[in-house]
Amino acid sequence: GQQLNQSPQSMFIQEGEDVSMNCTSSSIFNTWLWYKQDPGEGPVLLIALYKAGELTSNGRLTAQFGITRKDSFLNISASIPSDVGIYFCAGPRSNAGNMLTFGGGTRLMVKP
Amino acid sequence: SAVISQKPSRDICQRGTSLTIQCQVDSQVTMMFWYRQQPGQSLTLIATANQGSEATYESGFVIDKFPISRPNLTFSTLTVSNMSPEDSSIYLCSVGLAQETQYFGPGTRLLVL
């Protein structure tokens, strides 16, 4: 079945540093979604990507849809303490409309 | 997007009891989903809540354990039945919107003793 592998599993960085995480799959995805889950909250959609090679920004966040359609990347520039949380990639299951497959998540910790 | 609320936000329950979690959306939506998130884990889909018909369950989840209601296009409930400590998790509802996106509620944090 479709699986999404996220790396790294966790990161502990200094405030102000840039962050990069990625999501890979053995299957092709036509959509890539990136969510952030704050402690004690539900996941919030950050960025949606719909075209291979697409690069989309949301403030300090930039995500890219890999050309092979089997990967996606999320970068955070100049991290701040409120960037702390778990970042999930997700993609729609094949032939299943709105149903999503989620990656294992990248846990980000930022030291002030 | 959509505004989604869940009740209760958290609960502590005794084993053997049942808890019903409510999910309310501020607009009519066709697709609603229920997920479980075990401690330190990713999201696992329990079922798709279908309005006017039975929910569609994922492998490993059954209706007797997780009965779901979907009486209209803005509301759904998930019941966790005959609870055991292994059911301690965050339970999340979500709605499917345009372009394959989903929006999530804040979650219900359940601890079973």
Coordinates of C-alpha atoms in Angstrom, one line a residue:
Chain A
G1 CA 0.0 0.0 0.0
Q2 CA 1.0 3.7 0.0
Q3 CA 3.3 4.6 2.7
L4 CA 4.9 8.0 3.5
N5 CA 8.3 8.1 5.2
Q6 CA 9.2 11.3 6.9
S7 CA 12.7 12.3 8.0
P8 CA 14.1 13.2 10.4
Q9 CA 11.8 11.8 13.1
S10 CA 12.8 14.6 15.4
M11 CA 15.0 17.8 15.4
F12 CA 16.3 19.9 18.2
I13 CA 17.6 23.2 16.9
Q14 CA 18.5 26.7 18.0
E15 CA 16.2 29.6 17.5
G16 CA 17.1 31.4 14.3
E17 CA 18.3 28.3 12.4
D18 CA 16.7 27.1 9.2
V19 CA 14.9 23.7 9.2
S20 CA 14.5 21.2 6.4
M21 CA 12.4 18.0 6.5
N22 CA 11.2 15.6 3.8
C23 CA 8.6 13.0 2.9
T24 CA 9.2 10.2 0.5
S25 CA 7.1 7.4 -0.9
S26 CA 7.5 4.4 -3.2
S27 CA 4.2 5.5 -4.9
I28 CA 3.3 8.5 -6.9
F29 CA 1.2 11.2 -5.3
N30 CA -0.7 13.9 -7.2
T31 CA -1.2 16.0 -4.1
W32 CA 1.1 16.7 -1.2
L33 CA -0.2 18.3 2.1
W34 CA 1.8 19.6 5.0
Y35 CA 0.2 19.9 8.4
K36 CA 1.5 21.2 11.8
Q37 CA 0.2 19.9 15.1
D38 CA 0.8 22.1 18.1
P39 CA 1.0 20.4 21.5
G40 CA -2.6 19.7 22.6
E41 CA -4.2 20.7 19.4
G42 CA -5.4 19.1 16.1
P43 CA -3.3 19.2 12.9
V44 CA -3.5 22.5 11.0
L45 CA -3.0 22.6 7.2
L46 CA 0.0 24.7 6.3
I47 CA 0.6 24.1 2.6
A48 CA -1.1 22.2 -0.2
L49 CA 0.9 21.2 -3.4
Y50 CA -0.8 20.0 -6.6
K51 CA 1.8 20.1 -9.4
A52 CA 5.1 18.3 -9.7
G53 CA 8.0 20.9 -9.2
E54 CA 5.6 23.4 -7.5
L55 CA 7.2 25.5 -4.9
T56 CA 4.8 27.2 -2.5
S57 CA 5.4 29.5 0.5
N58 CA 3.4 30.4 3.5
G59 CA 5.3 33.0 5.5
R60 CA 8.6 31.5 6.6
L61 CA 7.5 28.1 5.4
T62 CA 8.3 26.8 1.9
A63 CA 7.2 23.5 0.5
Q64 CA 8.1 21.8 -2.7
F65 CA 6.4 19.0 -4.7
G66 CA 9.2 16.7 -6.0
I67 CA 9.6 16.3 -9.7
T68 CA 9.3 12.5 -9.4
R69 CA 6.0 12.9 -7.5
K70 CA 7.4 10.6 -4.9
D71 CA 8.7 13.2 -2.5
S72 CA 8.1 16.5 -1.0
F73 CA 10.1 18.9 1.2
L74 CA 9.3 21.5 3.8
N75 CA 11.7 24.2 4.9
I76 CA 11.3 26.7 7.7
S77 CA 13.5 29.7 7.7
A78 CA 14.7 31.6 10.8
S79 CA 12.9 29.3 13.3
I80 CA 11.2 30.7 16.3
P81 CA 10.0 29.0 19.5
S82 CA 6.4 28.9 18.3
D83 CA 7.5 26.6 15.4
V84 CA 7.7 23.8 18.0
G85 CA 5.3 21.0 17.2
I86 CA 4.9 17.9 15.0
Y87 CA 4.9 18.3 11.2
F88 CA 3.1 15.8 9.1
C89 CA 3.1 15.2 5.4
A90 CA 0.0 13.6 3.8
G91 CA -1.3 12.6 0.5
P92 CA -4.5 11.3 -0.9
R93 CA -5.0 7.6 -1.2
S94 CA -5.2 6.3 -4.7
N95 CA -8.8 5.9 -5.9
A96 CA -10.1 7.1 -2.5
G97 CA -11.1 10.7 -3.0
N98 CA -10.5 12.7 0.2
M99 CA -9.0 9.9 2.3
L100 CA -5.5 10.7 3.3
T101 CA -2.3 8.8 4.1
F102 CA -0.1 10.4 6.8
G103 CA 3.6 10.3 7.3
G104 CA 5.0 9.4 10.7
G105 CA 5.7 13.1 11.5
T106 CA 8.8 15.2 12.3
R107 CA 8.9 16.5 15.9
L108 CA 10.5 19.9 16.0
M109 CA 12.0 21.4 19.2
V110 CA 13.4 24.9 19.2
K111 CA 15.8 26.2 21.9
P112 CA 15.4 29.9 22.6
Chain B
S1 CA -11.7 26.1 5.5
A2 CA -14.1 25.0 8.2
V3 CA -14.5 25.6 12.0
I4 CA -14.7 22.2 13.8
S5 CA -15.4 21.7 17.5
Q6 CA -15.2 18.6 19.5
K7 CA -16.7 17.6 22.9
P8 CA -15.4 16.7 25.3
S9 CA -11.9 18.1 24.9
R10 CA -10.5 15.5 27.4
D11 CA -11.8 12.9 29.7
I12 CA -10.6 10.3 32.2
C13 CA -12.7 7.1 32.1
Q14 CA -12.8 3.7 33.9
R15 CA -12.2 0.6 32.0
G16 CA -15.3 -1.2 30.8
T17 CA -17.2 2.1 30.3
S18 CA -18.0 3.9 27.0
L19 CA -17.5 7.5 25.9
T20 CA -19.3 9.3 23.1
I21 CA -17.3 12.1 21.4
Q22 CA -19.2 14.8 19.4
C23 CA -17.9 16.6 16.3
Q24 CA -19.7 19.8 15.1
V25 CA -18.8 21.7 11.9
D26 CA -19.9 25.2 11.1
S27 CA -21.0 24.3 7.5
Q28 CA -22.5 21.4 5.7
V29 CA -19.9 18.9 4.5
T30 CA -20.2 15.6 2.7
M31 CA -17.2 13.8 4.1
M32 CA -16.3 13.5 7.8
F33 CA -13.6 11.2 9.2
W34 CA -12.6 9.9 12.6
Y35 CA -8.9 9.3 13.5
R36 CA -7.0 7.9 16.4
Q37 CA -3.6 9.2 17.4
Q38 CA -1.9 7.1 20.0
P39 CA 0.8 8.7 22.2
G40 CA 3.8 9.8 20.1
Q41 CA 2.3 8.4 16.9
S42 CA 0.9 9.6 13.6
L43 CA -2.8 9.6 12.7
T44 CA -4.7 6.4 12.0
L45 CA -8.0 6.5 10.2
I46 CA -10.8 4.7 12.1
A47 CA -13.7 5.3 9.7
T48 CA -15.4 7.5 7.3
A49 CA -18.7 8.8 8.6
N50 CA -21.3 8.7 5.9
Q51 CA -24.5 10.8 6.2
G52 CA -27.6 8.7 6.1
S53 CA -25.8 5.3 6.0
E54 CA -23.4 3.2 8.0
A55 CA -19.8 4.3 8.5
T56 CA -17.1 2.7 6.5
Y57 CA -14.4 1.2 8.8
E58 CA -10.7 0.7 8.2
S59 CA -9.0 -2.6 8.7
G60 CA -8.6 -3.3 12.4
F61 CA -11.6 -1.2 13.5
V62 CA -15.1 -2.5 14.0
I63 CA -18.5 -1.0 14.5
D64 CA -19.1 -2.8 17.8
K65 CA -16.1 -1.1 19.3
F66 CA -16.4 2.3 17.6
P67 CA -20.0 2.9 16.6
I68 CA -20.4 6.2 14.6
S69 CA -23.5 8.3 13.9
R70 CA -23.9 10.9 11.2
P71 CA -27.4 12.3 11.5
N72 CA -26.8 15.3 9.3
L73 CA -24.2 17.1 7.3
T74 CA -22.8 19.2 10.2
F75 CA -22.5 16.6 13.0
S76 CA -21.1 13.2 13.9
T77 CA -20.4 11.2 17.0
L78 CA -17.8 8.5 17.7
T79 CA -18.4 6.1 20.7
V80 CA -15.4 4.3 22.2
S81 CA -17.1 1.2 23.7
N82 CA -16.0 -1.1 26.5
M83 CA -12.8 0.9 27.0
S84 CA -9.5 -0.5 28.1
P85 CA -6.2 1.3 28.8
E86 CA -5.1 0.6 25.3
D87 CA -7.8 3.0 24.0
S88 CA -6.0 5.9 25.7
S89 CA -5.4 8.2 22.7
I90 CA -6.3 11.4 21.0
Y91 CA -9.4 11.1 18.9
L92 CA -9.8 13.5 16.0
C93 CA -12.6 14.3 13.6
S94 CA -11.9 15.9 10.3
V95 CA -13.8 17.1 7.3
G96 CA -12.9 16.7 3.7
L97 CA -13.1 19.9 1.6
A98 CA -12.1 20.9 -1.9
Q99 CA -8.9 19.8 -3.6
E100 CA -8.4 16.7 -1.4
T101 CA -7.7 18.7 1.8
Q102 CA -8.9 17.8 5.3
Y103 CA -9.4 20.1 8.2
F104 CA -9.3 18.8 11.8
G105 CA -11.0 19.4 15.0
P106 CA -9.0 20.1 18.2
G107 CA -9.1 16.5 19.3
T108 CA -10.4 14.7 22.4
R109 CA -7.8 13.4 24.8
L110 CA -8.9 10.2 26.4
L111 CA -7.2 8.5 29.3
V112 CA -8.6 5.1 30.4
L113 CA -7.6 3.8 33.8

